Short mmCIF file of C-alpha atoms in Angstrom, two decimals:
data_model
loop_
_atom_site.label_atom_id
_atom_site.label_comp_id
_atom_site.label_asym_id
_atom_site.label_seq_id
_atom_site.Cartn_x
_atom_site.Cartn_y
_atom_site.Cartn_z
CA MET N 1 22.16 107.34 113.20
CA THR N 2 25.27 106.04 111.66
CA PHE N 3 25.15 102.91 109.61
CA ARG N 4 28.39 100.74 109.37
CA SER N 5 28.44 97.58 107.27
CA ALA N 6 31.41 96.15 109.38
CA PRO N 7 33.66 97.27 112.22
CA ARG N 8 36.63 99.56 111.26
CA ALA N 9 39.06 96.60 112.11
CA LEU N 10 37.31 94.24 109.70
CA ALA N 11 37.22 96.92 107.00
CA THR N 12 41.06 97.56 107.37
CA ALA N 13 41.70 93.95 107.27
CA THR N 14 39.53 93.47 104.20
CA ALA N 15 41.27 96.33 102.49
CA ALA N 16 44.69 94.77 103.34
CA LEU N 17 43.53 91.44 101.79
CA LEU N 18 42.19 93.04 98.67
CA ALA N 19 45.63 94.88 98.16
CA LEU N 20 47.55 91.61 98.54
CA THR N 21 45.31 89.91 96.05
CA GLY N 22 45.41 92.67 93.65
CA VAL N 23 41.69 93.07 93.72
CA THR N 24 40.40 96.59 93.03
CA ALA N 25 37.01 97.75 94.44
CA CYS N 26 34.46 99.10 91.99
CA SER N 27 34.12 102.81 92.21
CA ASN N 28 30.38 102.59 92.88
CA ASP N 29 30.12 99.52 95.18
CA ASP N 30 28.78 99.34 98.73
CA SER N 31 32.08 98.88 100.46
CA PRO N 32 32.59 100.96 103.68
CA ALA N 33 34.38 104.38 103.41
CA GLY N 34 37.60 104.80 105.20
CA ALA N 35 39.11 101.33 103.89
CA ASP N 36 42.35 103.00 102.87
CA PRO N 37 43.89 105.20 105.33
CA GLN N 38 46.47 106.58 102.84
CA ARG N 39 43.66 108.13 100.66
CA VAL N 40 40.95 110.63 101.15
CA ASP N 41 37.61 109.02 101.11
CA VAL N 42 35.25 111.00 98.75
CA VAL N 43 31.61 110.14 98.06
CA ALA N 44 30.12 111.76 94.86
CA GLY N 45 26.37 111.96 94.36
CA PHE N 46 26.58 111.32 90.50
CA TYR N 47 29.01 110.93 87.63
CA PRO N 48 30.14 114.40 86.80
CA LEU N 49 31.23 114.97 90.54
CA GLN N 50 32.98 111.48 90.45
CA PHE N 51 34.84 112.72 87.28
CA LEU N 52 35.96 115.84 88.99
CA ALA N 53 37.08 114.09 92.23
CA GLU N 54 39.08 111.57 90.33
CA ARG N 55 40.73 113.91 87.96
CA ILE N 56 41.61 116.45 90.72
CA GLY N 57 42.27 113.86 93.50
CA GLY N 58 44.21 111.47 91.42
CA ASP N 59 45.75 108.62 93.41
CA ALA N 60 45.35 110.46 96.65
CA VAL N 61 41.66 109.89 96.86
CA ALA N 62 39.18 107.01 96.84
CA VAL N 63 35.97 107.98 95.14
CA THR N 64 32.55 106.21 95.46
CA ASN N 65 29.69 107.16 93.08
CA LEU N 66 26.40 106.82 94.68
CA ALA N 67 24.67 106.53 91.26
CA ARG N 68 25.42 103.27 89.39
CA PRO N 69 26.19 103.34 85.62
CA GLY N 70 22.98 103.03 83.64
CA ALA N 71 20.72 104.29 86.45
CA GLU N 72 18.95 107.72 86.18
CA PRO N 73 20.42 109.65 89.18
CA HIS N 74 17.52 112.01 89.66
CA ASP N 75 15.39 109.59 91.70
CA LEU N 76 18.27 107.74 93.32
CA GLU N 77 17.25 105.88 96.53
CA LEU N 78 19.96 105.01 99.00
CA ASN N 79 20.38 101.83 100.67
CA PRO N 80 21.75 101.67 104.30
CA GLY N 81 25.22 100.89 103.11
CA GLN N 82 25.26 103.99 100.93
CA VAL N 83 23.98 106.14 103.89
CA GLY N 84 26.87 104.55 105.89
CA GLN N 85 29.35 105.57 103.13
CA ILE N 86 28.04 109.17 103.33
CA SER N 87 28.35 109.18 107.18
CA GLU N 88 32.03 107.92 106.97
CA ALA N 89 33.37 109.83 104.11
CA GLU N 90 35.86 112.52 104.53
CA LEU N 91 34.25 114.61 101.84
CA VAL N 92 30.84 114.38 100.27
CA LEU N 93 30.10 115.88 96.83
CA PHE N 94 26.60 116.64 95.97
CA LEU N 95 24.55 119.22 94.17
CA HIS N 96 21.64 120.28 96.38
CA GLY N 97 18.14 119.94 94.61
CA PHE N 98 19.37 117.41 92.13
CA GLN N 99 19.00 114.09 94.20
CA PRO N 100 16.51 114.49 97.06
CA ALA N 101 17.56 111.30 98.78
CA VAL N 102 21.19 112.38 98.81
CA ASP N 103 20.22 115.89 100.08
CA GLU N 104 18.39 114.24 103.02
CA ALA N 105 21.15 111.98 103.81
CA VAL N 106 23.85 114.71 103.63
CA GLU N 107 21.83 116.86 105.90
CA GLN N 108 21.55 114.02 108.53
CA GLN N 109 24.83 112.41 108.24
CA ALA N 110 27.51 114.49 106.58
CA GLY N 111 27.62 117.86 108.52
CA ASP N 112 30.60 120.05 107.63
CA ARG N 113 32.11 117.23 105.40
CA ALA N 114 29.56 117.99 102.67
CA PHE N 115 30.48 120.13 99.72
CA ASP N 116 27.47 121.44 97.78
CA VAL N 117 28.75 122.39 94.26
CA ALA N 118 25.63 124.38 93.63
CA THR N 119 27.14 127.01 96.03
CA VAL N 120 30.15 127.61 93.78
CA GLU N 121 28.28 129.60 91.04
CA PRO N 122 24.73 130.88 90.92
CA LEU N 123 22.44 128.34 89.16
CA LEU N 124 20.47 129.35 86.01
CA ASP N 125 16.80 129.61 86.10
CA ALA N 126 14.88 126.52 84.88
CA THR N 127 13.76 128.37 81.79
CA ALA N 128 17.33 129.50 80.80
CA GLY N 129 18.30 128.59 77.27
CA GLY N 130 14.58 128.26 76.24
CA HIS N 131 13.14 129.19 72.93
CA ASP N 132 11.96 132.74 72.45
CA HIS N 133 9.07 132.68 69.98
CA GLY N 134 9.51 136.22 68.99
CA HIS N 135 5.77 136.80 68.63
CA GLU N 136 5.85 140.47 69.74
CA GLY N 137 3.92 142.72 67.50
CA GLU N 138 2.12 139.99 65.57
CA GLU N 139 -1.65 139.93 65.35
CA HIS N 140 -3.46 136.76 66.67
CA ALA N 141 -6.97 138.05 66.92
CA GLU N 142 -8.32 134.93 65.38
CA GLY N 143 -5.54 132.69 66.58
CA GLU N 144 -7.40 130.10 68.51
CA GLU N 145 -4.68 127.54 67.68
CA HIS N 146 -1.99 129.74 68.82
CA ALA N 147 -3.74 130.45 72.04
CA GLU N 148 -3.75 126.66 72.78
CA GLU N 149 -0.04 126.63 72.11
CA GLU N 150 0.62 129.46 74.27
CA HIS N 151 -1.40 127.61 77.15
CA ALA N 152 0.82 124.58 76.63
CA GLU N 153 4.00 126.83 76.90
CA GLU N 154 2.59 128.30 80.10
CA GLU N 155 1.82 124.81 81.41
CA HIS N 156 5.33 123.76 80.59
CA ALA N 157 6.92 126.70 82.38
CA GLU N 158 4.98 126.23 85.58
CA GLU N 159 7.97 124.56 87.23
CA ALA N 160 10.15 127.50 86.73
CA SER N 161 7.57 130.06 87.88
CA ASP N 162 8.42 129.32 91.52
CA GLY N 163 12.04 130.01 91.11
CA ALA N 164 13.12 126.38 90.12
CA LYS N 165 16.83 126.25 89.24
CA ASP N 166 18.49 124.08 86.50
CA PRO N 167 21.06 121.82 88.23
CA HIS N 168 22.86 120.72 85.00
CA VAL N 169 25.76 123.12 85.53
CA TRP N 170 28.41 120.80 84.33
CA LEU N 171 27.25 121.13 80.73
CA ASP N 172 29.13 124.38 80.64
CA PRO N 173 32.77 123.35 80.69
CA THR N 174 34.03 126.69 82.05
CA ARG N 175 31.58 126.41 85.13
CA LEU N 176 32.75 122.85 85.62
CA ALA N 177 36.38 124.13 85.79
CA THR N 178 35.38 126.70 88.42
CA ILE N 179 33.77 124.02 90.52
CA GLY N 180 37.07 121.94 90.08
CA ASP N 181 39.07 124.87 91.45
CA LYS N 182 36.91 125.09 94.51
CA LEU N 183 37.01 121.25 94.91
CA ALA N 184 40.90 121.43 94.90
CA GLU N 185 40.80 124.09 97.63
CA ARG N 186 38.40 121.82 99.68
CA LEU N 187 40.52 118.65 99.18
CA GLY N 188 43.57 120.86 100.32
CA THR N 189 41.77 121.58 103.47
CA VAL N 190 40.94 117.99 104.22
CA ASP N 191 44.42 116.75 103.07
CA PRO N 192 46.99 119.76 103.63
CA ASP N 193 49.97 117.72 102.72
CA ARG N 194 48.90 117.32 99.25
CA ALA N 195 47.20 120.56 98.73
CA GLY N 196 49.58 121.68 96.05
CA ASP N 197 48.88 118.53 94.08
CA TYR N 198 45.27 119.00 94.16
CA THR N 199 45.78 122.62 92.89
CA ALA N 200 48.11 121.48 90.08
CA ARG N 201 45.67 118.83 88.90
CA ALA N 202 42.76 121.31 88.94
CA ALA N 203 44.72 123.72 86.85
CA ALA N 204 45.62 120.95 84.34
CA LEU N 205 41.88 119.95 84.15
CA ARG N 206 40.92 123.67 83.67
CA THR N 207 43.19 123.74 80.63
CA GLU N 208 41.50 120.75 79.18
CA LEU N 209 37.99 122.07 79.82
CA GLU N 210 38.87 125.46 78.46
CA LYS N 211 40.05 123.74 75.27
CA LEU N 212 36.75 121.83 75.07
CA ASP N 213 34.92 125.13 75.47
CA THR N 214 36.88 126.46 72.54
CA GLU N 215 35.93 123.58 70.40
CA PHE N 216 32.18 124.06 71.12
CA ALA N 217 32.43 127.81 70.56
CA GLU N 218 34.11 127.18 67.15
CA GLY N 219 32.17 124.16 66.21
CA LEU N 220 28.83 125.84 66.68
CA LYS N 221 29.63 129.23 65.45
CA THR N 222 28.04 128.87 62.10
CA CYS N 223 25.05 126.66 61.88
CA GLN N 224 21.89 126.72 59.64
CA ARG N 225 19.69 126.19 62.75
CA ARG N 226 20.21 126.96 66.44
CA GLU N 227 17.13 125.31 68.04
CA ILE N 228 17.47 122.00 69.68
CA VAL N 229 14.50 119.84 70.46
CA VAL N 230 15.41 117.76 73.51
CA SER N 231 13.64 115.18 75.53
CA HIS N 232 13.95 117.16 78.77
CA THR N 233 15.29 120.71 79.55
CA ALA N 234 18.73 119.65 80.70
CA PHE N 235 20.64 121.83 78.31
CA GLY N 236 20.12 125.33 79.52
CA TYR N 237 23.74 125.99 80.31
CA LEU N 238 25.07 124.51 77.10
CA ALA N 239 22.38 126.56 75.10
CA GLN N 240 23.20 129.74 76.94
CA LYS N 241 26.92 129.32 76.49
CA TYR N 242 26.94 128.56 72.81
CA GLN N 243 23.84 130.73 71.64
CA LEU N 244 21.49 127.77 71.10
CA GLU N 245 17.80 127.60 72.04
CA GLN N 246 16.44 124.41 73.70
CA ILE N 247 12.90 123.32 73.09
CA GLY N 248 12.13 120.78 75.81
CA ILE N 249 9.45 118.00 75.44
CA THR N 250 9.38 117.74 79.27
CA GLY N 251 10.76 120.02 82.15
CA LEU N 252 13.67 119.42 84.37
CA THR N 253 12.44 115.98 85.44
CA PRO N 254 12.95 113.54 82.52
CA GLU N 255 10.32 110.95 83.77
CA ASP N 256 7.50 113.43 83.55
CA GLU N 257 4.98 112.64 80.90
CA PRO N 258 4.25 115.54 78.50
CA SER N 259 0.60 116.62 78.09
CA PRO N 260 -0.98 116.19 74.58
CA GLN N 261 -0.95 120.02 74.35
CA ARG N 262 2.82 120.10 75.11
CA LEU N 263 3.38 117.45 72.51
CA ALA N 264 1.41 119.30 69.96
CA ALA N 265 3.26 122.55 70.75
CA VAL N 266 6.63 121.00 70.44
CA THR N 267 5.81 119.23 67.23
CA GLU N 268 4.58 122.58 65.82
CA GLU N 269 7.98 124.28 66.79
CA ALA N 270 9.99 121.43 65.30
CA ARG N 271 8.13 122.01 62.12
CA GLU N 272 8.43 125.77 62.25
CA HIS N 273 12.20 125.53 62.84
CA GLN N 274 12.68 122.62 60.17
CA ALA N 275 14.28 120.43 62.74
CA THR N 276 15.96 117.35 61.14
CA THR N 277 16.75 115.76 64.53
CA ILE N 278 14.78 115.17 67.72
CA PHE N 279 17.22 114.46 70.72
CA PHE N 280 16.78 111.77 73.29
CA GLU N 281 18.95 110.61 76.23
CA THR N 282 20.83 107.46 77.02
CA LEU N 283 19.18 106.83 80.49
CA VAL N 284 15.61 107.82 79.43
CA SER N 285 13.04 106.07 77.10
CA PRO N 286 13.28 107.48 73.52
CA LYS N 287 9.53 106.78 72.74
CA VAL N 288 8.31 110.39 73.05
CA ALA N 289 11.17 111.74 71.01
CA GLU N 290 10.40 109.10 68.46
CA THR N 291 6.79 110.05 68.23
CA ILE N 292 7.65 113.71 67.49
CA ALA N 293 10.27 112.66 65.01
CA ARG N 294 7.76 110.66 63.11
CA GLU N 295 5.26 113.36 63.01
CA VAL N 296 7.78 116.03 61.49
CA GLY N 297 9.74 113.66 59.31
CA ALA N 298 12.84 113.99 61.39
CA GLN N 299 15.40 111.35 62.77
CA THR N 300 16.39 110.81 66.43
CA ALA N 301 19.99 111.06 68.04
CA VAL N 302 21.33 110.97 71.45
CA LEU N 303 22.26 114.18 73.09
CA ASP N 304 23.73 113.16 76.45
CA PRO N 305 23.31 115.39 79.56
CA ILE N 306 26.16 113.28 81.25
CA GLU N 307 24.05 112.82 84.42
CA GLY N 308 25.61 109.31 84.41
CA LEU N 309 27.51 106.93 82.16
CA SER N 310 25.30 104.24 80.53
CA ALA N 311 27.85 101.56 81.43
CA GLU N 312 31.36 101.20 82.71
CA GLY N 313 34.00 101.96 80.12
CA ASP N 314 31.68 104.40 78.12
CA GLY N 315 34.43 107.04 77.92
CA ASP N 316 34.55 110.00 80.24
CA TYR N 317 32.95 113.46 80.52
CA LEU N 318 35.37 114.91 77.89
CA SER N 319 34.77 112.23 75.31
CA VAL N 320 30.94 112.31 75.70
CA MET N 321 30.98 116.09 75.42
CA ARG N 322 32.88 115.80 72.26
CA THR N 323 30.42 113.22 70.90
CA ASN N 324 27.69 115.74 71.72
CA LEU N 325 29.45 118.39 69.79
CA GLN N 326 29.69 116.18 66.69
CA THR N 327 26.03 115.32 67.14
CA LEU N 328 24.96 118.87 67.28
CA ARG N 329 27.10 119.93 64.25
CA THR N 330 25.35 117.25 62.16
CA ALA N 331 21.88 118.15 63.45
CA LEU N 332 22.22 121.91 63.15
CA SER N 333 24.09 121.66 59.78
CA CYS N 334 27.10 123.50 61.02
CA SER N 335 29.91 124.36 58.70
#
């Protein structure tokens, strides 16, 4: 079933009125898709895909982000207007497995107009970038406490045992650049007259993302520590790319409550690696991270997985990633 909030003629008239009065629609409102016939209507499931579409599409696209600033995008629920946007869009950008409600709406409404960015490159396993304890060869004959810690680790890894994948691919700038290249190709198929423009903008964005990659590689090359204790395991791509090891308080779903055993295990690991900082996120409560920080005498800091911006005007993907880099350099005592 296709939901439409207004007939096409009314949408066109409304767009014309907005243009005459100089009013610009918000990029994540519930206005109907297809209001501007001169631009390609793109719907993005969450912020990093919006960023890609806007940078590569430029003035030739009108981008709607289904996830509003400040909202956690994992558990996004769509209203009928948003389902209508998906049904009318000329291109729908989503990442299968990240937002179940979007997956369902895409399957029912988008057809061949959908572009699943998870198909561009193989996704990492949910455990990628995780901490390797290096206990091989050690004797634990009387290690009852260690056995409890191992049990907590096994419990924590259960979600990955069934082949769960980490969707946070955008935290590797080079992978995001490759997705951008494929997006340019897809936009060129939808809008052949401007295909060359899309390709050129994707190339320019790739240059910026490769520069960012170099900054991370150089900035994290020499650090006193390489373990990052994070509120949820969103940083596997970043950890793998820059030889870090993430210790997640919870798994891939940030709202999950960690068990007492898991909290004890993470606290012990934080002490073991002399962590000075426990990281939390902008869109999730910091309470658990603060609890562990108090236990080990560490401070807390934001490490942003950039699933969404906390508010309009909070910079963009590139600026938030650079803030993350400075936060990591401080926390890991990098020279």
